[in-house]
Amino acid sequence: MARLVACIDGSIYSHSVADHAAWAATRLDASVELLQVLGRREVSNTDLSGSLPADARVHVLEQLAELDARRARLLLEKARIVMDEARARVRDAGVGAVETTLRHGDLLDEVASREAGADLIVVGKRGEAADFARLHLGSNLERLIRAAHKPVLVASRGFKPVERVLVAFDGGPSASKAVDHVSRSPLFAGLAIHLVTVGAEDGQARRRLDAAAAQIAGGGLAVETHLEPGTPHEAIAGLVERLRIDLLVMGAYGHTRFRNLFIGSTTTEMMRTNLVPVLLFR
């Protein structure tokens, strides 16, 4: 049985993560593990007790310890409520096998320990601390995607049923992996597939695009090809809007960090500015 790991964090993306996970699980006949990882958070980074008289210092330290304990209990209670809501949403969508896991520690470590047994990882675009920062991605997101060996579905802020899919293909290894996955996975059965390569119209680009389309069509899917001029970000974003795409599929971080530092990353830009979920392959 296929298995999904969905990362829940209490942000406004949590409901969307649960909904996207439920959608994928029903199409893949998969179980879902809802994972929430509480980081090591401190109430204050400043210890003010050193400036107090010795007889008052013990009392203040006791009060600070009590506040820390109370805050920890409240965070745990909130986390359990978030998990219960997410589990209910996934079950209401028709997924029977749902489990919840609550941990203290590092999100990447927890995901890495589960990845070998997972077929898909689902995560929100932004974390709890970045709910209203529209152009800010979650601090763990790029690290998680770069470390992942399994596909990562980055949920948009809201879920809508997926009918139209755009696959971005540049001929690279990660994009080829995406095309192969689309051609074989029941996740895409019955969906309208659009395949795009960005670049100048020439024989080599057209042959490469047609070969990728033939691979997808070989999986029994209807596919339409597009060879678009311009920059990858602008061309793909334009097609997403023009074709009313519901899901973008692409290879992730095909270039080095050094190159991305000076030129920028198409992967990051597409996740930052697009309003549709993005399925990424490394």
GROMACS .gro file of C-alpha atoms in nm:
model
  282
    1MET     CA    1   0.000   0.000   0.000
    2ALA     CA    2   0.130   0.345  -0.090
    3ARG     CA    3   0.209   0.581   0.196
    4LEU     CA    4   0.207   0.962   0.226
    5VAL     CA    5   0.369   1.181   0.490
    6ALA     CA    6   0.195   1.516   0.537
    7CYS     CA    7   0.371   1.783   0.744
    8ILE     CA    8   0.130   1.982   0.961
    9ASP     CA    9   0.250   2.286   1.159
   10GLY     CA   10  -0.049   2.485   1.283
   11SER     CA   11  -0.020   2.750   1.010
   12ILE     CA   12  -0.304   2.858   0.781
   13TYR     CA   13  -0.159   2.607   0.534
   14SER     CA   14  -0.237   2.309   0.759
   15HIS     CA   15  -0.590   2.260   0.626
   16SER     CA   16  -0.462   2.280   0.269
   17VAL     CA   17  -0.186   2.027   0.341
   18ALA     CA   18  -0.446   1.788   0.484
   19ASP     CA   19  -0.675   1.841   0.183
   20HIS     CA   20  -0.396   1.790  -0.072
   21ALA     CA   21  -0.280   1.479   0.113
   22ALA     CA   22  -0.635   1.343   0.113
   23TRP     CA   23  -0.669   1.410  -0.262
   24ALA     CA   24  -0.344   1.231  -0.339
   25ALA     CA   25  -0.420   0.942  -0.102
   26THR     CA   26  -0.758   0.870  -0.258
   27ARG     CA   27  -0.608   0.858  -0.606
   28LEU     CA   28  -0.313   0.644  -0.497
   29ASP     CA   29  -0.511   0.426  -0.254
   30ALA     CA   30  -0.256   0.529   0.008
   31SER     CA   31  -0.237   0.566   0.383
   32VAL     CA   32  -0.152   0.905   0.536
   33GLU     CA   33   0.073   0.989   0.828
   34LEU     CA   34   0.012   1.340   0.960
   35LEU     CA   35   0.340   1.457   1.111
   36GLN     CA   36   0.379   1.760   1.335
   37VAL     CA   37   0.720   1.852   1.477
   38LEU     CA   38   0.748   2.102   1.760
   39GLY     CA   39   1.084   2.282   1.753
   40ARG     CA   40   1.288   2.389   2.052
   41ARG     CA   41   1.131   2.723   2.133
   42GLU     CA   42   1.220   2.948   2.423
   43VAL     CA   43   1.007   3.210   2.590
   44SER     CA   44   1.294   3.458   2.619
   45ASN     CA   45   1.657   3.474   2.517
   46THR     CA   46   1.744   3.715   2.799
   47ASP     CA   47   1.804   3.612   3.157
   48LEU     CA   48   1.717   3.913   3.374
   49SER     CA   49   1.770   3.739   3.706
   50GLY     CA   50   2.139   3.833   3.726
   51SER     CA   51   2.054   4.198   3.797
   52LEU     CA   52   1.827   4.109   4.088
   53PRO     CA   53   1.914   4.077   4.457
   54ALA     CA   54   2.003   3.725   4.562
   55ASP     CA   55   1.690   3.681   4.774
   56ALA     CA   56   1.466   3.771   4.479
   57ARG     CA   57   1.655   3.573   4.219
   58VAL     CA   58   1.527   3.232   4.326
   59HIS     CA   59   1.168   3.351   4.315
   60VAL     CA   60   1.210   3.498   3.964
   61LEU     CA   61   1.373   3.183   3.833
   62GLU     CA   62   1.088   2.975   3.971
   63GLN     CA   63   0.836   3.204   3.800
   64LEU     CA   64   1.024   3.184   3.469
   65ALA     CA   65   1.036   2.805   3.490
   66GLU     CA   66   0.663   2.796   3.559
   67LEU     CA   67   0.595   3.019   3.256
   68ASP     CA   68   0.810   2.795   3.036
   69ALA     CA   69   0.623   2.487   3.154
   70ARG     CA   70   0.286   2.654   3.099
   71ARG     CA   71   0.382   2.767   2.750
   72ALA     CA   72   0.501   2.417   2.664
   73ARG     CA   73   0.169   2.271   2.780
   74LEU     CA   74  -0.026   2.523   2.571
   75LEU     CA   75   0.185   2.451   2.261
   76LEU     CA   76   0.125   2.079   2.307
   77GLU     CA   77  -0.248   2.130   2.353
   78LYS     CA   78  -0.264   2.346   2.039
   79ALA     CA   79  -0.066   2.087   1.844
   80ARG     CA   80  -0.310   1.811   1.942
   81ILE     CA   81  -0.607   2.023   1.835
   82VAL     CA   82  -0.440   2.094   1.498
   83MET     CA   83  -0.371   1.723   1.447
   84ASP     CA   84  -0.727   1.623   1.538
   85GLU     CA   85  -0.866   1.875   1.286
   86ALA     CA   86  -0.631   1.754   1.013
   87ARG     CA   87  -0.711   1.390   1.079
   88ALA     CA   88  -1.085   1.465   1.061
   89ARG     CA   89  -1.042   1.646   0.726
   90VAL     CA   90  -0.847   1.356   0.574
   91ARG     CA   91  -1.094   1.095   0.700
   92ASP     CA   92  -1.393   1.301   0.584
   93ALA     CA   93  -1.238   1.300   0.236
   94GLY     CA   94  -1.261   0.922   0.230
   95VAL     CA   95  -0.914   0.810   0.346
   96GLY     CA   96  -0.947   0.521   0.587
   97ALA     CA   97  -0.587   0.469   0.698
   98VAL     CA   98  -0.476   0.784   0.883
   99GLU     CA   99  -0.230   0.809   1.168
  100THR     CA  100  -0.093   1.108   1.356
  101THR     CA  101   0.257   1.161   1.492
  102LEU     CA  102   0.364   1.444   1.722
  103ARG     CA  103   0.735   1.492   1.789
  104HIS     CA  104   0.978   1.738   1.946
  105GLY     CA  105   1.290   1.803   1.742
  106ASP     CA  106   1.392   1.891   1.386
  107LEU     CA  107   1.146   1.862   1.098
  108LEU     CA  108   1.407   1.754   0.844
  109ASP     CA  109   1.535   1.477   1.069
  110GLU     CA  110   1.183   1.345   1.125
  111VAL     CA  111   1.097   1.354   0.755
  112ALA     CA  112   1.427   1.185   0.664
  113SER     CA  113   1.356   0.901   0.907
  114ARG     CA  114   1.024   0.832   0.730
  115GLU     CA  115   1.116   0.899   0.370
  116ALA     CA  116   1.228   0.547   0.281
  117GLY     CA  117   0.881   0.415   0.357
  118ALA     CA  118   0.692   0.701   0.190
  119ASP     CA  119   0.583   0.752  -0.170
  120LEU     CA  120   0.506   1.123  -0.138
  121ILE     CA  121   0.576   1.406   0.106
  122VAL     CA  122   0.322   1.687   0.139
  123VAL     CA  123   0.420   2.020   0.293
  124GLY     CA  124   0.284   2.376   0.306
  125LYS     CA  125   0.447   2.660   0.116
  126ARG     CA  126   0.492   2.868   0.431
  127GLY     CA  127   0.522   2.787   0.797
  128GLU     CA  128   0.340   2.922   1.099
  129ALA     CA  129   0.576   3.220   1.135
  130ALA     CA  130   0.526   3.334   0.776
  131ASP     CA  131   0.149   3.317   0.735
  132PHE     CA  132   0.110   3.671   0.605
  133ALA     CA  133   0.440   3.711   0.422
  134ARG     CA  134   0.321   3.635   0.070
  135LEU     CA  135   0.662   3.624  -0.096
  136HIS     CA  136   0.838   3.446   0.189
  137LEU     CA  137   0.883   3.070   0.180
  138GLY     CA  138   0.904   2.857   0.490
  139SER     CA  139   1.257   2.839   0.630
  140ASN     CA  140   1.265   2.459   0.616
  141LEU     CA  141   1.110   2.422   0.271
  142GLU     CA  142   1.413   2.450   0.044
  143ARG     CA  143   1.625   2.235   0.276
  144LEU     CA  144   1.354   1.969   0.285
  145ILE     CA  145   1.316   1.963  -0.093
  146ARG     CA  146   1.692   1.952  -0.155
  147ALA     CA  147   1.729   1.663   0.090
  148ALA     CA  148   1.430   1.463  -0.035
  149HIS     CA  149   1.464   1.158  -0.258
  150LYS     CA  150   1.087   1.119  -0.297
  151PRO     CA  151   0.845   1.361  -0.469
  152VAL     CA  152   0.743   1.662  -0.260
  153LEU     CA  153   0.401   1.819  -0.307
  154VAL     CA  154   0.408   2.184  -0.195
  155ALA     CA  155   0.049   2.276  -0.111
  156SER     CA  156  -0.092   2.613  -0.204
  157ARG     CA  157  -0.287   2.818   0.048
  158GLY     CA  158  -0.619   2.667  -0.054
  159PHE     CA  159  -0.715   2.335  -0.213
  160LYS     CA  160  -0.917   2.295  -0.533
  161PRO     CA  161  -0.983   1.972  -0.723
  162VAL     CA  162  -0.708   1.900  -0.975
  163GLU     CA  163  -0.816   1.866  -1.338
  164ARG     CA  164  -0.539   2.033  -1.541
  165VAL     CA  165  -0.169   1.963  -1.489
  166LEU     CA  166   0.130   2.146  -1.636
  167VAL     CA  167   0.458   1.952  -1.655
  168ALA     CA  168   0.766   2.171  -1.705
  169PHE     CA  169   1.031   1.984  -1.904
  170ASP     CA  170   1.384   2.106  -1.969
  171GLY     CA  171   1.546   1.774  -2.057
  172GLY     CA  172   1.738   1.754  -1.729
  173PRO     CA  173   1.751   1.450  -1.499
  174SER     CA  174   1.498   1.578  -1.246
  175ALA     CA  175   1.252   1.687  -1.517
  176SER     CA  176   1.291   1.348  -1.688
  177LYS     CA  177   1.214   1.182  -1.356
  178ALA     CA  178   0.899   1.394  -1.333
  179VAL     CA  179   0.787   1.290  -1.683
  180ASP     CA  180   0.847   0.923  -1.603
  181HIS     CA  181   0.647   0.954  -1.280
  182VAL     CA  182   0.356   1.125  -1.454
  183SER     CA  183   0.345   0.852  -1.720
  184ARG     CA  184   0.320   0.574  -1.458
  185SER     CA  185   0.142   0.711  -1.152
  186PRO     CA  186  -0.234   0.669  -1.095
  187LEU     CA  187  -0.220   1.017  -0.941
  188PHE     CA  188  -0.256   1.159  -1.294
  189ALA     CA  189  -0.509   0.915  -1.441
  190GLY     CA  190  -0.785   1.095  -1.628
  191LEU     CA  191  -0.631   1.441  -1.587
  192ALA     CA  192  -0.555   1.682  -1.872
  193ILE     CA  193  -0.175   1.697  -1.906
  194HIS     CA  194   0.007   1.991  -2.064
  195LEU     CA  195   0.380   1.955  -2.127
  196VAL     CA  196   0.593   2.266  -2.175
  197THR     CA  197   0.951   2.334  -2.276
  198VAL     CA  198   1.076   2.692  -2.260
  199GLY     CA  199   1.314   2.800  -2.533
  200ALA     CA  200   1.357   2.887  -2.897
  201GLU     CA  201   1.171   2.687  -3.160
  202ASP     CA  202   1.424   2.449  -3.310
  203GLY     CA  203   1.438   2.089  -3.419
  204GLN     CA  204   1.625   1.957  -3.117
  205ALA     CA  205   1.391   2.117  -2.863
  206ARG     CA  206   1.086   1.998  -3.055
  207ARG     CA  207   1.215   1.638  -3.078
  208ARG     CA  208   1.297   1.633  -2.708
  209LEU     CA  209   0.953   1.769  -2.620
  210ASP     CA  210   0.777   1.521  -2.851
  211ALA     CA  211   0.970   1.229  -2.700
  212ALA     CA  212   0.864   1.329  -2.349
  213ALA     CA  213   0.504   1.368  -2.467
  214ALA     CA  214   0.514   1.021  -2.625
  215GLN     CA  215   0.631   0.875  -2.294
  216ILE     CA  216   0.338   1.035  -2.110
  217ALA     CA  217   0.091   0.931  -2.381
  218GLY     CA  218   0.228   0.579  -2.353
  219GLY     CA  219   0.087   0.573  -2.001
  220GLY     CA  220  -0.262   0.624  -2.140
  221LEU     CA  221  -0.280   0.999  -2.070
  222ALA     CA  222  -0.397   1.278  -2.298
  223VAL     CA  223  -0.113   1.527  -2.336
  224GLU     CA  224  -0.078   1.860  -2.518
  225THR     CA  225   0.265   2.013  -2.585
  226HIS     CA  226   0.382   2.375  -2.571
  227LEU     CA  227   0.715   2.520  -2.680
  228GLU     CA  228   0.723   2.867  -2.525
  229PRO     CA  229   0.973   3.152  -2.577
  230GLY     CA  230   1.104   3.368  -2.293
  231THR     CA  231   1.238   3.297  -1.947
  232PRO     CA  232   1.125   2.979  -1.767
  233HIS     CA  233   0.957   3.164  -1.482
  234GLU     CA  234   0.759   3.404  -1.701
  235ALA     CA  235   0.663   3.146  -1.962
  236ILE     CA  236   0.549   2.886  -1.710
  237ALA     CA  237   0.360   3.141  -1.502
  238GLY     CA  238   0.186   3.265  -1.817
  239LEU     CA  239   0.074   2.914  -1.911
  240VAL     CA  240  -0.048   2.842  -1.558
  241GLU     CA  241  -0.277   3.143  -1.582
  242ARG     CA  242  -0.381   3.103  -1.945
  243LEU     CA  243  -0.463   2.732  -1.920
  244ARG     CA  244  -0.610   2.757  -1.569
  245ILE     CA  245  -0.368   2.497  -1.440
  246ASP     CA  246  -0.445   2.328  -1.107
  247LEU     CA  247  -0.108   2.158  -1.045
  248LEU     CA  248   0.245   2.235  -1.164
  249VAL     CA  249   0.494   1.948  -1.193
  250MET     CA  250   0.865   2.017  -1.235
  251GLY     CA  251   1.217   1.916  -1.147
  252ALA     CA  252   1.363   2.087  -0.843
  253TYR     CA  253   1.691   2.270  -0.797
  254GLY     CA  254   1.865   2.130  -1.102
  255HIS     CA  255   2.153   2.376  -1.060
  256THR     CA  256   2.409   2.421  -0.785
  257ARG     CA  257   2.359   2.652  -0.487
  258PHE     CA  258   2.650   2.863  -0.619
  259ARG     CA  259   2.474   2.919  -0.952
  260ASN     CA  260   2.142   2.991  -0.779
  261LEU     CA  261   2.311   3.249  -0.556
  262PHE     CA  262   2.403   3.467  -0.854
  263ILE     CA  263   2.134   3.384  -1.110
  264GLY     CA  264   1.843   3.277  -0.893
  265SER     CA  265   1.643   2.958  -0.882
  266THR     CA  266   1.346   2.887  -1.108
  267THR     CA  267   1.222   2.636  -0.850
  268THR     CA  268   1.215   2.892  -0.569
  269GLU     CA  269   1.061   3.158  -0.792
  270MET     CA  270   0.783   2.928  -0.910
  271MET     CA  271   0.696   2.823  -0.555
  272ARG     CA  272   0.710   3.179  -0.428
  273THR     CA  273   0.484   3.342  -0.684
  274ASN     CA  274   0.250   3.069  -0.811
  275LEU     CA  275  -0.090   3.022  -0.652
  276VAL     CA  276  -0.117   2.655  -0.752
  277PRO     CA  277   0.040   2.356  -0.575
  278VAL     CA  278   0.376   2.238  -0.709
  279LEU     CA  279   0.491   1.875  -0.727
  280LEU     CA  280   0.871   1.862  -0.724
  281PHE     CA  281   1.123   1.592  -0.817
  282ARG     CA  282   1.491   1.579  -0.731
   0.00000   0.00000   0.00000
